[in-house]
XYZ file of C-alpha atoms in Angstrom:
684
model
C -8.675 -5.075 -3.774
C -11.274 -7.654 -5.384
C -11.876 -10.340 -2.670
C -12.161 -13.775 -3.381
C -12.842 -16.747 -1.344
C -10.320 -19.561 -1.413
C -10.313 -23.368 -0.433
C -9.644 -23.991 3.020
C -6.693 -26.507 2.420
C -4.708 -24.231 -0.188
C -5.097 -21.452 1.969
C -3.656 -23.140 5.043
C -0.835 -24.690 3.029
C -0.179 -21.413 1.099
C 0.193 -19.595 4.515
C 2.489 -22.236 5.903
C 4.717 -22.302 2.766
C 5.019 -18.396 2.690
C 5.377 -17.501 6.471
C 7.145 -20.750 7.762
C 11.376 -20.405 8.197
C 13.865 -22.668 6.464
C 14.171 -26.375 6.991
C 14.063 -27.419 10.635
C 16.113 -30.158 12.212
C 15.034 -33.794 12.416
C 14.400 -33.628 16.391
C 13.920 -30.497 18.369
C 12.315 -29.611 21.612
C 9.077 -27.512 21.676
C 9.818 -23.772 20.790
C 7.430 -20.938 20.368
C 9.374 -18.388 18.394
C 7.977 -14.555 18.115
C 8.760 -12.572 14.969
C 12.201 -10.987 15.478
C 13.148 -13.608 18.151
C 14.893 -16.813 18.345
C 14.112 -17.977 21.924
C 10.806 -18.784 23.351
C 9.755 -15.626 24.984
C 8.909 -15.247 28.805
C 6.249 -12.924 27.975
C 4.868 -10.986 24.960
C 2.871 -7.946 23.623
C 0.082 -7.787 20.902
C -1.316 -4.749 19.082
C -4.979 -4.419 19.227
C -6.399 -4.495 15.725
C -8.484 -1.440 15.770
C -6.925 0.158 12.297
C -7.850 -0.249 8.770
C -5.131 -1.532 7.013
C -6.810 -2.948 3.887
C -8.747 0.907 3.486
C -11.722 -0.358 2.874
C -13.613 1.898 5.348
C -14.233 -0.796 8.134
C -12.141 -1.014 11.133
C -10.214 -4.341 10.911
C -11.687 -5.309 14.552
C -15.012 -5.540 12.579
C -13.777 -6.628 9.231
C -14.782 -10.168 7.851
C -11.462 -10.765 6.126
C -8.004 -10.829 7.080
C -5.713 -10.468 4.427
C -2.223 -11.416 6.305
C -0.267 -9.774 3.348
C -2.137 -6.356 4.343
C -3.244 -6.729 8.056
C 0.166 -6.254 9.954
C -1.704 -6.349 13.370
C -1.737 -10.292 13.222
C 1.008 -12.203 14.837
C 2.368 -15.240 13.116
C 4.090 -17.407 15.578
C 6.171 -20.223 14.842
C 6.168 -23.650 16.820
C 8.985 -25.970 16.108
C 8.360 -29.314 17.450
C 9.407 -33.001 17.017
C 6.528 -35.389 16.473
C 3.512 -36.219 14.245
C 0.190 -34.644 14.195
C -0.361 -31.246 15.286
C 0.391 -28.387 17.225
C -2.742 -27.485 19.811
C -2.969 -23.843 20.715
C -5.212 -22.101 23.226
C -5.678 -18.406 23.835
C -6.997 -16.599 26.949
C -8.171 -13.179 27.266
C -8.522 -10.572 24.497
C -6.400 -12.607 22.051
C -8.000 -14.685 19.121
C -6.647 -17.266 16.975
C -6.894 -16.552 13.328
C -8.228 -19.788 11.570
C -9.896 -20.766 8.381
C -13.325 -20.543 9.657
C -12.785 -17.445 11.711
C -11.874 -16.152 15.251
C -11.085 -18.905 17.921
C -9.642 -19.451 21.448
C -8.294 -22.713 20.312
C -7.192 -24.429 17.331
C -4.856 -27.430 16.414
C -2.383 -26.325 13.562
C -0.842 -29.610 11.759
C 2.768 -29.854 11.695
C 4.716 -30.002 8.608
C 8.418 -31.371 9.048
C 8.530 -30.186 12.555
C 6.971 -26.922 12.254
C 3.831 -25.047 12.229
C 2.558 -21.342 12.144
C -0.236 -20.238 14.772
C -1.681 -16.674 13.415
C -2.753 -14.685 16.572
C -4.382 -10.914 17.010
C -5.655 -8.860 19.926
C -9.308 -8.126 19.669
C -9.900 -6.571 23.248
C -6.942 -4.323 25.143
C -5.761 -5.801 28.155
C -7.088 -4.382 31.488
C -4.055 -5.386 33.276
C -0.435 -6.730 32.285
C -0.170 -10.234 31.290
C -3.987 -11.039 31.540
C -3.766 -12.939 28.394
C -1.880 -15.834 27.286
C -1.177 -18.332 24.611
C -0.373 -22.103 25.189
C 1.125 -24.430 22.859
C 1.007 -28.138 23.500
C 2.443 -30.808 21.320
C 2.415 -34.567 22.643
C 3.439 -34.362 26.199
C 5.480 -30.801 25.719
C 3.861 -27.432 26.750
C 4.693 -24.051 26.829
C 2.885 -21.089 27.988
C 3.360 -17.475 27.306
C 1.830 -14.642 29.138
C 0.430 -11.878 26.983
C -0.862 -8.382 27.102
C -3.032 -6.576 24.291
C -1.606 -3.240 23.828
C -3.660 -0.427 22.233
C -1.744 2.103 20.118
C -3.167 5.026 18.393
C -2.969 8.454 17.067
C -4.542 11.747 18.548
C -5.260 14.921 16.970
C -4.560 18.398 18.793
C -7.384 18.251 21.114
C -6.933 14.806 21.857
C -9.763 13.253 20.083
C -8.667 9.937 18.498
C -8.072 9.288 14.989
C -9.545 6.323 13.701
C -8.053 4.655 10.461
C -11.171 3.938 8.806
C -12.726 7.428 8.792
C -10.093 9.937 9.720
C -6.542 10.983 8.431
C -3.265 12.811 9.029
C -2.509 16.059 7.758
C 0.299 18.509 7.176
C 0.169 21.687 9.481
C -0.679 25.301 7.782
C 1.299 26.692 10.627
C 4.849 27.913 10.535
C 6.921 24.687 11.531
C 8.624 26.515 14.677
C 5.903 28.670 15.938
C 4.190 28.510 19.210
C 1.304 26.012 17.919
C 3.594 23.298 18.240
C 3.844 22.663 21.802
C 7.661 21.749 22.985
C 6.828 20.360 26.598
C 6.694 16.549 27.298
C 3.351 16.706 29.292
C 1.094 13.792 28.405
C -2.237 16.106 29.198
C -1.625 19.248 27.532
C -3.623 19.466 24.255
C -2.076 21.234 21.179
C -3.715 24.471 19.708
C -3.013 23.158 16.042
C -5.349 20.395 15.257
C -3.324 19.061 12.549
C -0.358 18.179 15.059
C -0.636 14.613 16.503
C 0.838 12.452 18.877
C 1.214 8.734 19.762
C -1.134 7.054 22.450
C -0.164 3.867 23.768
C -2.384 1.774 26.318
C -0.030 -0.970 28.202
C -1.230 -1.444 31.669
C 1.414 -0.771 34.443
C 3.675 1.029 31.921
C 4.406 4.633 32.524
C 7.312 5.294 30.271
C 8.978 4.093 26.991
C 9.524 4.739 23.473
C 7.743 4.437 20.138
C 8.871 4.472 16.398
C 7.389 6.540 14.000
C 7.449 5.683 10.152
C 6.249 7.332 6.932
C 6.099 5.012 3.973
C 5.361 6.020 0.485
C 2.175 4.177 -0.632
C -0.977 4.463 -2.218
C -4.238 2.073 -2.707
C -2.050 0.060 -5.116
C 0.330 -0.674 -2.710
C -1.210 -2.040 0.482
C 1.149 -4.462 1.849
C 2.783 -4.030 5.197
C 6.176 -3.959 3.657
C 5.127 -1.884 0.473
C 6.572 1.571 -0.084
C 9.898 3.226 0.298
C 10.576 4.968 3.695
C 10.021 8.808 3.226
C 10.652 10.089 6.795
C 10.849 8.357 10.499
C 11.284 9.397 13.937
C 13.399 6.926 16.264
C 12.892 6.792 20.150
C 9.871 8.951 20.351
C 9.687 9.270 24.147
C 6.240 7.859 25.589
C 5.165 9.172 29.015
C 2.165 8.419 30.957
C 0.503 10.165 33.963
C 0.323 7.093 36.387
C 0.137 3.550 35.788
C -3.756 3.650 35.165
C -3.641 6.318 32.077
C -2.090 5.537 28.810
C 1.166 6.812 27.502
C 1.484 9.704 25.205
C 4.313 10.908 22.975
C 5.384 14.629 22.586
C 3.679 16.470 19.912
C 4.696 15.710 16.149
C 4.115 17.771 13.239
C 4.040 16.544 9.671
C 5.630 18.355 6.998
C 6.408 18.045 3.343
C 9.657 19.440 2.821
C 13.250 19.240 3.933
C 13.311 22.815 5.051
C 10.614 22.324 7.328
C 12.000 18.786 8.292
C 15.393 20.255 9.459
C 13.583 23.413 11.315
C 15.694 24.467 14.228
C 14.494 23.694 17.557
C 11.890 20.994 16.551
C 14.043 18.407 14.733
C 12.747 15.851 17.066
C 9.078 16.717 16.486
C 9.031 16.780 12.691
C 7.893 14.000 10.333
C 8.321 13.975 6.479
C 5.469 12.593 4.637
C 3.730 12.719 1.323
C 0.222 12.361 0.390
C -1.431 9.329 0.954
C 1.504 7.794 2.871
C 0.909 5.131 5.598
C 2.218 6.675 8.721
C 2.910 3.519 11.224
C 3.468 3.943 14.931
C 5.094 1.105 16.368
C 5.675 0.167 20.195
C 8.007 -2.369 21.766
C 8.337 -3.001 25.393
C 11.723 -4.157 27.061
C 11.807 -7.537 28.157
C 8.629 -8.794 26.285
C 8.748 -10.182 22.579
C 6.414 -8.721 19.733
C 5.387 -5.222 19.066
C 2.214 -3.358 18.864
C 1.445 -0.782 15.874
C -1.207 0.981 14.055
C -1.365 2.723 10.770
C -2.873 6.072 9.645
C -2.974 7.387 6.283
C -1.993 11.310 5.326
C -5.278 12.455 3.625
C -8.422 10.003 2.969
C -8.860 8.187 -0.384
C -9.953 10.122 -3.582
C -13.486 8.299 -3.769
C -14.628 10.463 -0.734
C -15.753 14.254 -1.248
C -14.493 15.903 2.460
C -11.877 18.101 2.880
C -9.411 15.551 3.771
C -9.704 13.328 0.391
C -6.811 13.277 -1.863
C -7.063 15.144 -5.006
C -4.380 15.365 -8.167
C -3.734 18.303 -10.352
C -1.265 17.990 -13.437
C 1.593 19.749 -15.038
C 2.003 20.292 -18.608
C 5.467 21.438 -18.657
C 7.121 23.417 -21.581
C 10.818 24.532 -21.809
C 11.331 26.854 -24.534
C 14.613 27.108 -26.211
C 16.214 30.546 -26.913
C 15.838 29.983 -30.623
C 14.898 27.177 -32.911
C 16.852 24.163 -32.673
C 17.956 24.043 -36.200
C 19.455 27.706 -35.481
C 21.470 26.079 -32.769
C 18.939 26.957 -29.936
C 19.559 25.502 -26.435
C 16.975 25.304 -23.590
C 16.747 28.352 -21.526
C 17.636 26.484 -18.319
C 20.370 23.945 -17.880
C 23.047 22.611 -19.877
C 21.195 20.623 -22.387
C 17.822 19.051 -23.005
C 18.409 16.237 -20.258
C 19.250 18.939 -17.690
C 16.277 20.858 -18.581
C 14.109 17.922 -18.394
C 15.330 17.321 -14.788
C 14.905 21.003 -13.638
C 11.329 20.778 -15.279
C 10.521 17.462 -13.498
C 11.876 19.226 -10.172
C 9.261 21.726 -10.368
C 6.710 18.838 -10.054
C 8.635 17.784 -6.921
C 8.150 21.298 -5.175
C 4.561 21.533 -6.153
C 3.881 18.634 -4.180
C 5.627 19.746 -1.234
C 3.702 22.744 -0.973
C 0.297 21.839 -1.913
C 0.411 18.629 0.455
C -1.023 21.344 2.833
C -4.252 20.978 0.790
C -4.016 17.407 0.503
C -3.068 17.713 -3.372
C -0.512 15.843 -5.221
C 0.817 16.957 -8.892
C 1.656 13.153 -9.238
C 5.134 11.148 -9.956
C 7.550 13.528 -11.510
C 8.985 10.604 -13.553
C 5.288 10.479 -15.214
C 4.827 14.495 -15.976
C 4.581 15.608 -19.368
C 7.680 17.746 -20.274
C 8.364 19.230 -23.894
C 11.743 20.661 -24.694
C 10.113 23.353 -27.493
C 11.544 25.913 -30.112
C 9.789 29.146 -29.462
C 6.770 28.634 -31.939
C 6.782 30.728 -35.483
C 4.187 33.243 -36.322
C 0.963 31.157 -36.265
C -1.615 33.810 -35.107
C -3.069 37.020 -36.613
C -4.133 39.439 -34.151
C -6.991 41.989 -35.112
C -7.084 45.560 -33.082
C -4.614 44.409 -30.256
C -5.333 46.359 -27.427
C -7.303 49.182 -28.446
C -10.158 46.797 -29.976
C -11.460 49.494 -32.920
C -13.360 49.059 -35.855
C -12.126 49.094 -39.419
C -11.920 52.294 -41.176
C -11.240 50.595 -44.392
C -8.508 48.406 -45.968
C -7.361 44.973 -46.830
C -5.283 42.189 -45.123
C -2.624 40.656 -47.269
C -1.296 37.360 -45.839
C 1.192 34.679 -46.375
C 0.827 31.264 -45.208
C 3.768 28.971 -45.206
C 5.297 31.436 -48.115
C 1.984 31.017 -50.190
C 0.001 34.341 -50.674
C -3.727 34.184 -49.807
C -6.245 36.360 -51.604
C -6.982 39.748 -50.043
C -9.087 39.926 -47.057
C -11.315 43.104 -47.056
C -11.409 45.321 -43.698
C -14.811 46.816 -44.178
C -15.445 50.297 -43.013
C -17.061 49.825 -39.435
C -16.108 46.028 -39.464
C -15.717 45.065 -35.515
C -12.575 43.064 -34.896
C -14.641 39.837 -34.751
C -16.256 40.670 -38.056
C -12.888 40.907 -39.524
C -11.515 38.069 -37.891
C -14.184 35.618 -39.288
C -13.776 36.978 -42.665
C -9.841 36.228 -42.201
C -10.549 32.902 -41.225
C -12.876 32.019 -44.030
C -10.101 33.088 -46.474
C -7.765 30.891 -44.536
C -10.061 27.839 -44.693
C -10.601 28.201 -48.284
C -6.877 27.865 -48.934
C -6.830 24.548 -47.328
C -5.823 25.651 -43.749
C -7.240 25.317 -40.493
C -8.205 28.372 -38.575
C -9.423 29.079 -34.709
C -10.865 32.235 -33.903
C -9.861 33.277 -30.302
C -11.746 36.510 -28.596
C -10.109 38.429 -25.921
C -11.720 40.722 -23.156
C -11.439 44.265 -23.323
C -8.413 45.664 -21.688
C -8.983 48.889 -19.291
C -8.243 51.478 -21.897
C -9.553 49.679 -24.945
C -12.726 50.217 -27.024
C -13.530 46.555 -27.525
C -11.710 43.141 -27.155
C -9.109 42.099 -29.530
C -9.416 38.879 -31.496
C -6.999 36.266 -32.880
C -7.012 33.981 -35.676
C -4.748 30.876 -35.135
C -3.784 29.056 -38.239
C -2.580 25.437 -38.517
C -2.151 23.396 -41.687
C -4.789 20.582 -42.550
C -3.174 17.854 -40.262
C -3.051 20.549 -37.328
C 0.505 21.286 -37.358
C 1.940 24.791 -37.000
C 2.295 27.000 -39.936
C 4.508 30.011 -40.681
C 2.585 33.222 -40.944
C 4.231 36.273 -43.096
C 3.127 39.766 -44.552
C 3.480 40.189 -48.057
C 6.824 40.991 -49.696
C 5.777 44.167 -51.276
C 3.665 45.864 -48.603
C 2.282 46.119 -45.139
C 0.470 43.206 -43.567
C -3.049 45.570 -43.333
C -3.725 49.051 -45.077
C -6.580 49.862 -42.574
C -5.130 53.060 -40.607
C -7.263 52.448 -37.791
C -7.980 48.753 -37.078
C -4.422 47.220 -36.554
C -3.410 43.968 -37.588
C -0.201 42.311 -36.220
C 1.224 38.753 -36.400
C 2.112 37.052 -33.049
C 5.856 36.894 -32.853
C 7.734 35.149 -30.128
C 11.158 36.600 -29.835
C 12.963 35.405 -26.844
C 16.295 37.421 -27.783
C 14.892 40.412 -26.008
C 12.852 38.084 -23.175
C 8.910 37.792 -23.161
C 7.265 40.976 -23.072
C 4.903 40.674 -19.650
C 1.512 42.200 -19.129
C 0.850 45.024 -16.835
C -2.119 45.792 -14.494
C -4.037 47.410 -17.453
C -3.541 44.092 -19.621
C -3.323 41.356 -16.932
C -6.917 40.110 -18.273
C -5.368 39.556 -21.796
C -1.769 39.312 -21.476
C 0.476 40.918 -24.230
C 0.519 39.761 -27.933
C 3.883 37.789 -27.390
C 2.348 36.112 -24.104
C -0.808 35.255 -26.222
C 1.331 33.991 -29.322
C 3.456 31.511 -26.940
C 0.405 30.226 -24.961
C -2.093 29.897 -27.691
C 0.360 28.222 -30.038
C 1.683 25.495 -27.561
C -1.112 24.984 -24.859
C -2.511 21.668 -24.770
C -6.207 23.252 -24.286
C -7.043 20.502 -21.708
C -8.926 22.383 -18.667
C -7.689 19.736 -16.461
C -3.821 20.268 -16.855
C -1.949 23.714 -15.791
C 0.638 24.717 -18.838
C 3.922 25.815 -17.365
C 6.285 27.825 -19.825
C 9.933 28.244 -18.513
C 11.376 31.031 -20.501
C 14.617 33.068 -20.308
C 13.589 36.280 -18.775
C 10.824 38.926 -18.795
C 11.703 42.226 -21.230
C 11.250 44.511 -18.527
C 12.164 42.518 -15.508
C 9.312 43.729 -13.413
C 8.449 39.693 -12.201
C 9.902 36.427 -12.311
C 6.413 34.565 -12.933
C 3.219 35.216 -14.265
C -0.274 33.229 -14.276
C -3.530 33.390 -16.274
C -6.390 32.519 -14.449
C -10.243 32.255 -15.649
C -11.297 35.098 -13.127
C -9.757 37.445 -15.215
C -12.275 36.535 -17.921
C -9.303 36.031 -20.254
C -9.141 33.267 -23.031
C -5.261 32.406 -21.264
C -6.491 30.118 -18.547
C -4.559 27.323 -16.531
C -1.157 28.843 -17.968
C 1.823 30.138 -16.326
C 5.190 31.561 -17.157
C 8.244 31.249 -15.033
C 11.874 32.695 -16.016
C 15.261 31.630 -15.067
C 15.101 34.023 -12.135
C 11.900 32.200 -10.889
C 13.684 28.854 -11.160
C 16.777 30.147 -9.067
C 14.523 30.982 -6.370
C 12.363 27.823 -6.334
C 12.406 27.229 -2.722
C 12.781 30.766 -1.528
C 10.068 32.742 -3.340
C 8.271 29.262 -4.450
C 7.337 30.962 -7.654
C 6.190 28.373 -9.180
C 3.761 27.116 -6.657
C 2.642 30.951 -5.966
C 1.772 31.438 -9.564
C -0.171 27.842 -9.508
C -2.033 29.400 -6.574
C -3.500 32.098 -8.500
C -4.938 29.438 -11.056
C -6.303 26.963 -8.127
C -7.681 29.746 -6.185
C -8.905 31.714 -9.394
C -8.208 35.150 -7.984
C -5.520 37.240 -9.550
C -4.891 39.559 -6.258
C -2.511 38.964 -3.533
C -3.928 38.833 0.101
C -1.549 41.371 1.437
C -2.656 43.855 -1.306
C -5.668 43.787 0.621
C -5.023 43.262 3.949
C -2.047 42.981 6.753
C 1.404 41.625 5.441
C 2.090 38.156 6.279
C 4.950 37.053 4.656
C 5.127 33.382 5.475
C 2.105 32.800 3.317
C 2.753 31.338 -0.319
C 0.258 33.849 -1.866
C 2.230 36.810 -0.348
C 2.966 39.373 -3.419
C 6.726 39.938 -2.604
C 8.404 37.766 0.042
C 11.531 35.505 -0.473
C 13.224 33.511 2.056
C 14.678 30.121 1.916
C 13.818 29.162 5.546
C 10.802 28.104 7.596
C 9.298 31.348 7.868
C 9.490 31.789 4.123
C 6.603 32.426 1.818
C 4.902 28.697 1.434
C 1.724 28.415 3.888
C -1.462 28.168 2.651
C -4.279 28.668 5.102
C -7.231 26.089 5.614
C -9.400 28.709 3.887
C -7.329 28.851 0.742
C -7.302 25.065 0.659
C -11.389 25.096 0.812
C -11.404 27.609 -1.701
C -9.031 25.429 -4.062
C -11.594 22.580 -3.726
C -14.449 25.122 -4.415
C -12.967 27.023 -7.324
C -10.817 24.224 -9.029
C -12.224 20.730 -7.678
C -14.036 17.894 -9.278
C -17.374 19.583 -9.310
C -16.199 22.781 -10.232
C -16.836 25.043 -13.499
C -13.185 24.315 -14.570
C -11.968 21.372 -12.685
C -8.213 21.517 -12.539
C -8.414 18.741 -9.919
C -9.036 15.152 -10.340
C -9.810 12.522 -7.477
C -6.422 10.586 -6.441
C -5.871 7.130 -5.152
C -9.220 5.633 -5.201
C -9.901 2.475 -3.097
C -12.389 -0.419 -2.977
C -14.636 0.400 -0.367
C -16.879 -2.135 1.756
C -20.401 -1.567 0.915
C -21.381 -1.544 4.594
C -18.599 0.956 5.339
C -21.057 3.742 6.108
C -22.096 1.598 9.187
C -19.095 2.356 11.037
C -18.849 6.211 10.941
C -19.275 6.340 14.600
C -17.619 3.206 15.677
C -16.685 2.340 18.242
C -19.520 2.712 20.550
C -17.199 2.741 23.575
C -13.646 3.364 24.517
C -10.951 0.930 22.986
C -8.798 1.345 26.082
C -10.070 0.219 29.480
C -9.217 3.260 31.327
C -10.382 5.881 29.118
C -13.202 8.330 29.547
C -15.734 8.324 26.664
C -14.900 10.433 23.509
C -16.638 13.175 22.206
C -19.355 12.117 19.696
C -18.632 11.747 16.010
C -19.859 14.730 13.944
C -21.423 12.041 11.542
C -25.161 10.963 12.029
C -24.873 8.106 14.583
C -25.152 4.630 13.237
C -25.467 1.323 15.370
C -22.090 -0.396 14.378
C -21.577 -4.075 14.417
C -19.819 -5.276 17.674
C -16.161 -6.950 17.019
C -18.040 -10.090 18.392
C -19.596 -10.272 14.802
C -15.987 -11.008 13.159
C -16.878 -14.634 14.173
C -17.188 -14.980 10.249
C -13.568 -13.509 9.425
C -11.489 -15.779 7.246
C -8.371 -15.652 5.454
C -7.448 -14.282 2.127
C -4.655 -15.445 0.619
């Protein structure tokens, strides 16, 4: 957000025009109306403004700018009265009036057509109920409203308070219904899972109440208090206190990323559906008092940061194959038509977002994902020495490109696969076509690696390669030469443990022909089936030293079990973790983990959990500083240049009765006290 100074008179007039209700009566007695109330309240509550609504890394209590469109802790009180001049407002206790020149304890607000707006904010939590006040005077009329400044905050599992300017909420790595989510209502018992959260409310004298939790979709581009559709909410969250001198606390709440976890049996009152960088808002109201107190905290930190909570994004490049070319009546291998196939492909983005939220990773908006409905590629690739990697014994290659015969290319005795491929590429280029040579690693039983020549026309379009009409493609009896043919009529030939580093010739023909060659994307190919039916998904990872990387194949069975086996996200895990093996192949079987080899169950105990260690490995192997970065920074914010000084803020408890909190893990800095906020100004 770009900050700008505005003329004081313009800011005030804009605020009045934007915030004051409709036309007032010509003659009215003095009335003070709190938001959501049509009558002058007998008492009201205000929230302590200690979160970071503008997401700039500075707690709002210490910030020098208030944007009323963003900072929802500011309460706009409407004054209605008959008379000229202005309304005189005076506050006492931990309340301040927000004026054009900063915070003040008194101010005169001009009346316009019998109405005015007074902006008040809580700057210090009340030590006792009703120990603050707001007095409004117009002429000889006066209204006094007792106030209580209420503190609302989020706690993590060990009861450390989460700060909006440096901390974040996160989705649990645990099975939703396991014992790490305490069910008891005790306000003093911690949680063994630090990712669980609970709401804490300091309202002097109150020992039992309720709160509302709402998760709203939103990123740095939508900071406004009303921005973002509601993704999830928990109504009537019970708050209990351990005596009148202690804050009230809610039951433990677990953030979840999908509907299966949201509706987990036995804990539905303790689960909240969220997405990456959602704003989770806790709102507290007290019966008999006007107003509300609230606080906001994001799911994940801004992408500017480099810590484990910083938001990251991966990108899909989605390919749905037709069973044969469209010119031959081909149809997508999933869905009834192209539109249905595209919807199914976009659903893969939604599913991956649900799973990788555990690592604070998103694959973006499904509606913005790249989806292509494609014909199986024609033979555009020639493979030299597939699988065995043998040298030439002597022979010749005769190749046709788009029906045009090329001059014979010799396979000289003793020539390696690379030597032969380079000679073939030279002949292709001499004929006016483009040729790219791609080497493969040696398979377990091969003498050397095979090599491919991928041919395009001068404009980069795919061509159709063929053998001569009157003989074989190659006459060499030792060094085999084969065209890469993709034929979905019998499914895609899958690799085995001996060929997993290279994939099969058909898989290489498919991927190398259609992959975008962007290391920042993951190519997902939806096919009809695998020829031998040994699997429903395959991934190609750089850890195998292969030339097929950041690509995976998913068949119709993998699509059908999308929220049971979570196959697509499992295969993406191989790529992001850069590891081809499964943890249960080398250790105990934990079927609730996403990377389990063979589990399938559409329930909360199904295979969809990622451990915190796996999330850390993903950031190491695929993060922005890795050798092959598949993740990018997500949701960048405008950070205050002085934000670092608030790493250890506050230096004292915000609630009057709380014991000092544990020291911050960050190096301590002397934060500016809230009193320095005297220079605060409106941004309107």
